[in-house]
PDB file of C-alpha atoms in Angstrom:
ATOM      1  CA  MET H  30      -4.945 -12.713  64.316  1.00 94.00           C
ATOM      2  CA  LEU H  31      -7.930 -14.617  62.974  1.00 97.00           C
ATOM      3  CA  HIS H  32     -11.252 -14.580  64.791  1.00 97.00           C
ATOM      4  CA  LEU H  33     -12.784 -17.950  64.080  1.00 97.00           C
ATOM      5  CA  PRO H  34     -15.862 -18.853  66.137  1.00 96.00           C
ATOM      6  CA  GLU H  35     -15.772 -22.409  67.449  1.00 95.00           C
ATOM      7  CA  PRO H  36     -18.886 -23.629  65.539  1.00 96.00           C
ATOM      8  CA  LEU H  37     -17.249 -22.536  62.272  1.00 97.00           C
ATOM      9  CA  ARG H  38     -14.022 -24.247  63.248  1.00 96.00           C
ATOM     10  CA  ASP H  39     -16.004 -27.419  63.937  1.00 96.00           C
ATOM     11  CA  GLN H  40     -17.838 -27.106  60.616  1.00 97.00           C
ATOM     12  CA  MET H  41     -14.508 -26.784  58.837  1.00 98.00           C
ATOM     13  CA  VAL H  42     -13.013 -29.829  60.566  1.00 98.00           C
ATOM     14  CA  ALA H  43     -16.171 -31.851  59.858  1.00 98.00           C
ATOM     15  CA  HIS H  44     -15.960 -30.973  56.163  1.00 98.00           C
ATOM     16  CA  CYS H  45     -12.313 -32.060  56.107  1.00 98.00           C
ATOM     17  CA  LEU H  46     -13.088 -35.357  57.847  1.00 97.00           C
ATOM     18  CA  THR H  47     -15.944 -36.028  55.425  1.00 97.00           C
ATOM     19  CA  GLY H  48     -13.558 -35.513  52.539  1.00 97.00           C
ATOM     20  CA  LEU H  49     -11.147 -38.241  53.627  1.00 96.00           C
ATOM     21  CA  PRO H  50      -9.137 -39.854  52.140  1.00 95.00           C
ATOM     22  CA  LEU H  51      -8.899 -36.840  49.848  1.00 97.00           C
ATOM     23  CA  GLU H  52      -7.949 -33.302  50.801  1.00 97.00           C
ATOM     24  CA  ALA H  53     -10.931 -31.058  51.455  1.00 98.00           C
ATOM     25  CA  CYS H  54     -11.195 -27.291  51.078  1.00 98.00           C
ATOM     26  CA  GLY H  55     -13.416 -24.299  51.498  1.00 98.00           C
ATOM     27  CA  LEU H  56     -13.532 -20.536  51.711  1.00 98.00           C
ATOM     28  CA  LEU H  57     -13.654 -18.207  54.694  1.00 98.00           C
ATOM     29  CA  VAL H  58     -16.065 -15.302  54.357  1.00 98.00           C
ATOM     30  CA  GLY H  59     -15.954 -12.433  56.768  1.00 97.00           C
ATOM     31  CA  ASP H  60     -14.814  -8.980  57.700  1.00 96.00           C
ATOM     32  CA  HIS H  61     -11.509  -8.335  56.050  1.00 92.00           C
ATOM     33  CA  GLU H  62     -10.484  -5.341  58.154  1.00 92.00           C
ATOM     34  CA  ARG H  63     -11.058  -7.039  61.488  1.00 94.00           C
ATOM     35  CA  GLY H  64     -10.024 -10.555  60.437  1.00 95.00           C
ATOM     36  CA  VAL H  65     -13.317 -12.058  61.570  1.00 97.00           C
ATOM     37  CA  VAL H  66     -14.724 -15.167  59.926  1.00 98.00           C
ATOM     38  CA  VAL H  67     -18.519 -14.898  59.634  1.00 97.00           C
ATOM     39  CA  THR H  68     -19.249 -17.866  57.395  1.00 97.00           C
ATOM     40  CA  CYS H  69     -17.374 -20.970  56.415  1.00 97.00           C
ATOM     41  CA  VAL H  70     -18.161 -22.104  52.867  1.00 98.00           C
ATOM     42  CA  PRO H  71     -17.206 -25.738  52.289  1.00 98.00           C
ATOM     43  CA  THR H  72     -16.445 -26.285  48.619  1.00 98.00           C
ATOM     44  CA  GLN H  73     -15.729 -29.208  46.396  1.00 97.00           C
ATOM     45  CA  ASN H  74     -12.086 -30.134  45.817  1.00 97.00           C
ATOM     46  CA  VAL H  75     -12.184 -30.417  42.043  1.00 96.00           C
ATOM     47  CA  ALA H  76      -8.625 -31.781  42.072  1.00 95.00           C
ATOM     48  CA  ALA H  77     -10.106 -34.817  43.908  1.00 95.00           C
ATOM     49  CA  SER H  78      -6.690 -35.710  45.284  1.00 95.00           C
ATOM     50  CA  ALA H  79      -5.140 -36.685  48.611  1.00 94.00           C
ATOM     51  CA  ARG H  80      -2.229 -34.352  47.865  1.00 93.00           C
ATOM     52  CA  LEU H  81      -3.744 -31.371  46.075  1.00 94.00           C
ATOM     53  CA  TYR H  82      -6.809 -29.227  46.292  1.00 96.00           C
ATOM     54  CA  THR H  83      -8.509 -26.822  43.946  1.00 96.00           C
ATOM     55  CA  VAL H  84     -11.535 -24.885  45.111  1.00 97.00           C
ATOM     56  CA  ASP H  85     -14.385 -25.341  42.627  1.00 97.00           C
ATOM     57  CA  PRO H  86     -14.193 -22.092  40.581  1.00 96.00           C
ATOM     58  CA  LYS H  87     -17.976 -21.809  40.262  1.00 96.00           C
ATOM     59  CA  GLU H  88     -18.476 -22.175  44.004  1.00 97.00           C
ATOM     60  CA  HIS H  89     -15.813 -19.514  44.506  1.00 97.00           C
ATOM     61  CA  LEU H  90     -17.688 -17.110  42.231  1.00 97.00           C
ATOM     62  CA  ARG H  91     -20.963 -17.785  44.083  1.00 97.00           C
ATOM     63  CA  ALA H  92     -19.303 -17.306  47.480  1.00 98.00           C
ATOM     64  CA  ASP H  93     -17.603 -14.103  46.319  1.00 97.00           C
ATOM     65  CA  ARG H  94     -20.859 -12.613  45.024  1.00 96.00           C
ATOM     66  CA  ALA H  95     -22.822 -13.634  48.127  1.00 97.00           C
ATOM     67  CA  ALA H  96     -20.136 -12.174  50.384  1.00 97.00           C
ATOM     68  CA  GLU H  97     -20.041  -8.857  48.533  1.00 93.00           C
ATOM     69  CA  ALA H  98     -23.846  -8.644  48.625  1.00 94.00           C
ATOM     70  CA  GLU H  99     -23.636  -8.773  52.421  1.00 96.00           C
ATOM     71  CA  GLY H 100     -20.805  -6.264  52.645  1.00 95.00           C
ATOM     72  CA  LEU H 101     -18.344  -9.047  53.416  1.00 96.00           C
ATOM     73  CA  ALA H 102     -15.524 -10.621  51.433  1.00 95.00           C
ATOM     74  CA  VAL H 103     -13.742 -13.894  50.915  1.00 97.00           C
ATOM     75  CA  ILE H 104     -10.912 -13.422  53.397  1.00 97.00           C
ATOM     76  CA  GLY H 105      -9.206 -16.762  53.196  1.00 98.00           C
ATOM     77  CA  VAL H 106      -9.218 -20.426  52.414  1.00 98.00           C
ATOM     78  CA  PHE H 107      -8.999 -23.588  54.469  1.00 98.00           C
ATOM     79  CA  HIS H 108      -7.887 -27.030  53.418  1.00 97.00           C
ATOM     80  CA  SER H 109      -6.860 -30.281  54.975  1.00 97.00           C
ATOM     81  CA  HIS H 110      -3.554 -32.061  55.039  1.00 96.00           C
ATOM     82  CA  THR H 111      -4.554 -35.663  55.444  1.00 95.00           C
ATOM     83  CA  HIS H 112      -1.202 -37.019  56.541  1.00 92.00           C
ATOM     84  CA  THR H 113       1.119 -34.078  57.257  1.00 93.00           C
ATOM     85  CA  ASP H 114       1.383 -31.142  59.677  1.00 93.00           C
ATOM     86  CA  ALA H 115      -0.967 -28.167  59.705  1.00 95.00           C
ATOM     87  CA  TYR H 116       1.753 -26.118  58.024  1.00 96.00           C
ATOM     88  CA  PRO H 117       1.741 -24.659  54.502  1.00 96.00           C
ATOM     89  CA  SER H 118       3.540 -26.897  52.008  1.00 94.00           C
ATOM     90  CA  PRO H 119       5.719 -25.492  49.213  1.00 94.00           C
ATOM     91  CA  THR H 120       2.707 -26.080  46.934  1.00 92.00           C
ATOM     92  CA  ASP H 121       0.528 -23.997  49.256  1.00 94.00           C
ATOM     93  CA  VAL H 122       3.054 -21.182  49.306  1.00 95.00           C
ATOM     94  CA  ALA H 123       3.647 -21.229  45.555  1.00 91.00           C
ATOM     95  CA  GLN H 124      -0.069 -21.052  44.824  1.00 91.00           C
ATOM     96  CA  ALA H 125      -1.212 -18.714  47.624  1.00 92.00           C
ATOM     97  CA  PRO H 126      -3.540 -16.443  45.650  1.00 89.00           C
ATOM     98  CA  ASP H 127      -3.744 -13.344  47.829  1.00 93.00           C
ATOM     99  CA  PRO H 128      -1.288 -11.886  50.382  1.00 94.00           C
ATOM    100  CA  THR H 129      -4.164 -10.364  52.358  1.00 94.00           C
ATOM    101  CA  TRP H 130      -5.856 -13.741  52.909  1.00 97.00           C
ATOM    102  CA  HIS H 131      -5.791 -16.045  55.905  1.00 98.00           C
ATOM    103  CA  TYR H 132      -4.646 -19.575  55.125  1.00 98.00           C
ATOM    104  CA  VAL H 133      -6.116 -22.109  57.520  1.00 98.00           C
ATOM    105  CA  LEU H 134      -4.675 -25.607  57.606  1.00 98.00           C
ATOM    106  CA  VAL H 135      -6.490 -28.564  59.122  1.00 98.00           C
ATOM    107  CA  SER H 136      -4.218 -31.505  59.800  1.00 97.00           C
ATOM    108  CA  LEU H 137      -5.927 -34.877  60.029  1.00 96.00           C
ATOM    109  CA  ARG H 138      -2.689 -36.758  60.587  1.00 95.00           C
ATOM    110  CA  ASP H 139      -3.385 -37.399  64.260  1.00 95.00           C
ATOM    111  CA  VAL H 140      -6.557 -38.601  65.949  1.00 93.00           C
ATOM    112  CA  VAL H 141      -7.369 -35.079  67.129  1.00 95.00           C
ATOM    113  CA  PRO H 142      -7.396 -32.668  64.179  1.00 97.00           C
ATOM    114  CA  THR H 143      -5.117 -29.623  64.422  1.00 97.00           C
ATOM    115  CA  VAL H 144      -6.195 -26.236  63.061  1.00 97.00           C
ATOM    116  CA  ARG H 145      -3.696 -23.440  62.435  1.00 98.00           C
ATOM    117  CA  SER H 146      -3.803 -20.200  60.502  1.00 98.00           C
ATOM    118  CA  TYR H 147      -1.097 -18.438  58.511  1.00 98.00           C
ATOM    119  CA  ARG H 148      -0.404 -15.373  56.440  1.00 98.00           C
ATOM    120  CA  ILE H 149       1.618 -16.002  53.286  1.00 97.00           C
ATOM    121  CA  VAL H 150       3.218 -12.873  51.845  1.00 96.00           C
ATOM    122  CA  ASP H 151       5.827 -12.999  49.082  1.00 93.00           C
ATOM    123  CA  GLY H 152       6.613 -16.604  49.904  1.00 93.00           C
ATOM    124  CA  THR H 153       7.083 -15.942  53.615  1.00 96.00           C
ATOM    125  CA  ILE H 154       4.935 -17.939  56.023  1.00 97.00           C
ATOM    126  CA  GLU H 155       3.863 -16.393  59.292  1.00 97.00           C
ATOM    127  CA  GLU H 156       1.590 -18.172  61.741  1.00 98.00           C
ATOM    128  CA  GLU H 157      -1.161 -16.112  63.337  1.00 97.00           C
ATOM    129  CA  ARG H 158      -3.160 -16.739  66.463  1.00 97.00           C
ATOM    130  CA  ILE H 159      -6.678 -18.111  66.111  1.00 97.00           C
ATOM    131  CA  VAL H 160      -9.089 -16.572  68.576  1.00 95.00           C
ATOM    132  CA  GLY H 161     -12.384 -18.155  69.471  1.00 88.00           C
ATOM    133  CA  GLY H 162     -11.724 -21.541  68.067  1.00 46.00           C
ATOM    134  CA  SER H 163      -8.185 -22.620  68.739  1.00 40.00           C
ATOM    135  CA  ARG H 164      -7.660 -25.590  71.014  1.00 40.00           C
TER     136      ARG H 164
ATOM    137  CA  MET A  22     -19.467  -0.729  23.864  1.00 78.00           C
ATOM    138  CA  PRO A  23     -17.401  -1.527  26.947  1.00 91.00           C
ATOM    139  CA  VAL A  24     -18.274  -4.431  29.227  1.00 96.00           C
ATOM    140  CA  GLU A  25     -18.040  -4.507  32.989  1.00 96.00           C
ATOM    141  CA  VAL A  26     -15.150  -6.451  34.485  1.00 97.00           C
ATOM    142  CA  HIS A  27     -15.055  -7.272  38.206  1.00 96.00           C
ATOM    143  CA  LEU A  28     -11.581  -7.576  39.677  1.00 96.00           C
ATOM    144  CA  PRO A  29     -10.517  -9.525  42.770  1.00 94.00           C
ATOM    145  CA  THR A  30      -8.862  -7.710  45.685  1.00 91.00           C
ATOM    146  CA  VAL A  31      -5.424  -8.943  44.712  1.00 91.00           C
ATOM    147  CA  LEU A  32      -5.618  -7.339  41.245  1.00 94.00           C
ATOM    148  CA  ARG A  33      -7.287  -4.060  42.205  1.00 94.00           C
ATOM    149  CA  VAL A  34      -3.952  -2.591  43.202  1.00 93.00           C
ATOM    150  CA  HIS A  35      -2.974  -2.742  39.519  1.00 94.00           C
ATOM    151  CA  ALA A  36      -6.168  -0.950  38.467  1.00 95.00           C
ATOM    152  CA  GLY A  37      -6.150   2.109  40.683  1.00 93.00           C
ATOM    153  CA  GLY A  38      -7.955   0.277  43.483  1.00 94.00           C
ATOM    154  CA  GLU A  39     -11.102  -0.131  41.379  1.00 94.00           C
ATOM    155  CA  ARG A  40     -13.352  -3.108  42.005  1.00 93.00           C
ATOM    156  CA  THR A  41     -15.106  -2.772  38.657  1.00 95.00           C
ATOM    157  CA  VAL A  42     -13.521  -1.510  35.471  1.00 97.00           C
ATOM    158  CA  HIS A  43     -14.678  -1.325  31.861  1.00 96.00           C
ATOM    159  CA  ALA A  44     -13.003  -2.588  28.722  1.00 96.00           C
ATOM    160  CA  GLU A  45     -13.925  -3.020  25.065  1.00 95.00           C
ATOM    161  CA  GLY A  46     -13.820  -6.243  23.131  1.00 96.00           C
ATOM    162  CA  ALA A  47     -15.847  -8.807  21.220  1.00 96.00           C
ATOM    163  CA  THR A  48     -14.167 -11.782  22.898  1.00 97.00           C
ATOM    164  CA  ILE A  49     -12.770 -12.516  26.361  1.00 97.00           C
ATOM    165  CA  GLY A  50      -9.276 -12.314  24.904  1.00 96.00           C
ATOM    166  CA  GLN A  51      -9.929  -8.864  23.418  1.00 96.00           C
ATOM    167  CA  VAL A  52     -11.436  -7.577  26.656  1.00 97.00           C
ATOM    168  CA  LEU A  53      -8.462  -8.838  28.679  1.00 96.00           C
ATOM    169  CA  GLY A  54      -6.106  -7.344  26.074  1.00 94.00           C
ATOM    170  CA  ALA A  55      -7.849  -3.963  26.368  1.00 95.00           C
ATOM    171  CA  LEU A  56      -7.676  -4.214  30.144  1.00 95.00           C
ATOM    172  CA  VAL A  57      -3.953  -4.851  30.069  1.00 94.00           C
ATOM    173  CA  ALA A  58      -3.476  -1.946  27.649  1.00 94.00           C
ATOM    174  CA  THR A  59      -5.200   0.377  30.134  1.00 95.00           C
ATOM    175  CA  TYR A  60      -3.636  -1.153  33.243  1.00 95.00           C
ATOM    176  CA  PRO A  61      -0.212  -2.541  32.250  1.00 93.00           C
ATOM    177  CA  GLY A  62       0.315  -3.823  35.800  1.00 92.00           C
ATOM    178  CA  LEU A  63      -2.227  -6.547  35.047  1.00 92.00           C
ATOM    179  CA  SER A  64      -0.242  -7.963  32.131  1.00 86.00           C
ATOM    180  CA  GLY A  65       1.632 -10.782  33.854  1.00 86.00           C
ATOM    181  CA  GLN A  66      -1.317 -11.469  36.137  1.00 90.00           C
ATOM    182  CA  LEU A  67      -3.876 -12.462  33.524  1.00 93.00           C
ATOM    183  CA  LEU A  68      -2.067 -13.841  30.520  1.00 90.00           C
ATOM    184  CA  ASN A  69       1.029 -15.923  29.934  1.00 89.00           C
ATOM    185  CA  ASP A  70       3.810 -14.771  27.620  1.00 87.00           C
ATOM    186  CA  ASP A  71       2.292 -16.906  24.854  1.00 89.00           C
ATOM    187  CA  GLY A  72      -1.027 -15.087  25.238  1.00 87.00           C
ATOM    188  CA  THR A  73      -2.901 -17.930  26.925  1.00 90.00           C
ATOM    189  CA  LEU A  74      -4.906 -17.516  30.108  1.00 93.00           C
ATOM    190  CA  HIS A  75      -2.779 -17.688  33.248  1.00 91.00           C
ATOM    191  CA  ARG A  76      -3.489 -20.875  35.201  1.00 88.00           C
ATOM    192  CA  PHE A  77      -3.710 -18.974  38.488  1.00 90.00           C
ATOM    193  CA  VAL A  78      -6.734 -16.931  37.458  1.00 94.00           C
ATOM    194  CA  ASN A  79     -10.286 -17.903  36.679  1.00 96.00           C
ATOM    195  CA  VAL A  80     -12.282 -15.744  34.284  1.00 97.00           C
ATOM    196  CA  TYR A  81     -16.055 -15.957  34.202  1.00 98.00           C
ATOM    197  CA  LEU A  82     -18.531 -14.779  31.601  1.00 97.00           C
ATOM    198  CA  ASN A  83     -21.585 -14.065  33.754  1.00 97.00           C
ATOM    199  CA  ASP A  84     -21.872 -17.352  35.722  1.00 94.00           C
ATOM    200  CA  ASP A  85     -19.633 -19.522  33.570  1.00 96.00           C
ATOM    201  CA  ASP A  86     -15.933 -20.291  33.789  1.00 96.00           C
ATOM    202  CA  VAL A  87     -14.611 -19.395  30.320  1.00 96.00           C
ATOM    203  CA  ARG A  88     -12.330 -22.457  30.345  1.00 93.00           C
ATOM    204  CA  TYR A  89     -15.516 -24.475  29.864  1.00 94.00           C
ATOM    205  CA  LEU A  90     -16.673 -22.183  27.062  1.00 96.00           C
ATOM    206  CA  SER A  91     -14.179 -21.194  24.374  1.00 95.00           C
ATOM    207  CA  SER A  92     -11.572 -19.733  26.739  1.00 94.00           C
ATOM    208  CA  LEU A  93     -10.145 -16.502  25.285  1.00 96.00           C
ATOM    209  CA  ASP A  94     -12.197 -16.910  22.089  1.00 96.00           C
ATOM    210  CA  THR A  95     -15.498 -16.823  24.005  1.00 97.00           C
ATOM    211  CA  PRO A  96     -17.722 -14.120  22.450  1.00 97.00           C
ATOM    212  CA  VAL A  97     -18.739 -11.239  24.703  1.00 97.00           C
ATOM    213  CA  ALA A  98     -21.922  -9.166  24.347  1.00 96.00           C
ATOM    214  CA  PRO A  99     -22.211  -5.620  25.733  1.00 92.00           C
ATOM    215  CA  THR A 100     -24.680  -6.784  28.386  1.00 94.00           C
ATOM    216  CA  ASP A 101     -22.354  -9.520  29.674  1.00 97.00           C
ATOM    217  CA  GLU A 102     -20.416  -9.221  32.885  1.00 96.00           C
ATOM    218  CA  ILE A 103     -16.921 -10.575  33.280  1.00 97.00           C
ATOM    219  CA  SER A 104     -15.525 -11.572  36.659  1.00 98.00           C
ATOM    220  CA  ILE A 105     -11.948 -12.455  37.459  1.00 97.00           C
ATOM    221  CA  LEU A 106     -10.978 -14.400  40.572  1.00 97.00           C
ATOM    222  CA  PRO A 107      -7.748 -16.030  41.669  1.00 95.00           C
ATOM    223  CA  ALA A 108      -7.594 -19.793  41.254  1.00 95.00           C
ATOM    224  CA  VAL A 109      -7.534 -21.167  44.788  1.00 96.00           C
ATOM    225  CA  ALA A 110      -5.374 -24.251  44.972  1.00 95.00           C
ATOM    226  CA  GLY A 111      -2.568 -25.914  46.869  1.00 94.00           C
ATOM    227  CA  GLY A 112      -2.172 -29.031  48.922  1.00 92.00           C
ATOM    228  CA  SER A 113       0.314 -31.047  50.903  1.00 89.00           C
ATOM    229  CA  GLY A 114       2.015 -31.996  47.657  1.00 85.00           C
ATOM    230  CA  ASP A 115       3.983 -34.781  49.250  1.00 61.00           C
ATOM    231  CA  GLY A 116       1.884 -37.893  49.262  1.00 51.00           C
ATOM    232  CA  GLY A 117       4.179 -39.987  51.458  1.00 52.00           C
ATOM    233  CA  TRP A 118       2.921 -43.545  51.424  1.00 52.00           C
ATOM    234  CA  LEU A 119      -0.374 -42.349  49.940  1.00 53.00           C
ATOM    235  CA  ALA A 120       1.466 -41.498  46.748  1.00 53.00           C
ATOM    236  CA  SER A 121       1.889 -45.207  46.163  1.00 56.00           C
ATOM    237  CA  VAL A 122      -1.885 -45.701  46.056  1.00 58.00           C
ATOM    238  CA  PRO A 123      -2.864 -45.012  42.428  1.00 60.00           C
ATOM    239  CA  ALA A 124      -6.476 -44.204  43.300  1.00 59.00           C
ATOM    240  CA  LEU A 125      -5.355 -41.341  45.542  1.00 55.00           C
ATOM    241  CA  ARG A 126      -2.950 -39.561  43.224  1.00 51.00           C
TER     242      ARG A 126
END
């Protein structure tokens, strides 16, 4: 289960919409043990592609340091799929960096964006419930 | 003199759960080599078989991504700090009709 307050969900969706027509991405900072997102850190997609994303490595380092300084951690990543479902693609699964992370997908395919969260462990995708922000 | 190396959560399991470890070396490559010698579980995680930096990790010398310095040949001073983070990437992969638009590839 991922606790994602609605304002953070909205911030995430707004960042993804701003990034169109390219995929957008960002990091989720929060409490790892409880699965609570405290801050959403929009980052640049240095891949600058409609089909791929790469979180800017320098922004990742800054976010990681800031999170640790506050006793928090980077607990996941979000990115948009501009024209497909909010479901991890084979690329997402192959490159999932950490089995303890939450992987949030924002689909912009339809007029109303869809937000879903997943765990990806050893190539297996499991959807998890989003609390406090799911519509 | 050993330098401080910060490990990401995903790699700490290979280093006895430690967040920060120490390793000797005059270059990034030597420090990573020393790290792998101490913690063999890190070997396939940091470097490829040909000794180059694995594409799924980012290594930083203080605030800088070493890929924009001299990669594994980047010199390291005892006061430097090295951080390792996973490269965070992915994407829908399948461009559908968008794949036919060169500007969006």
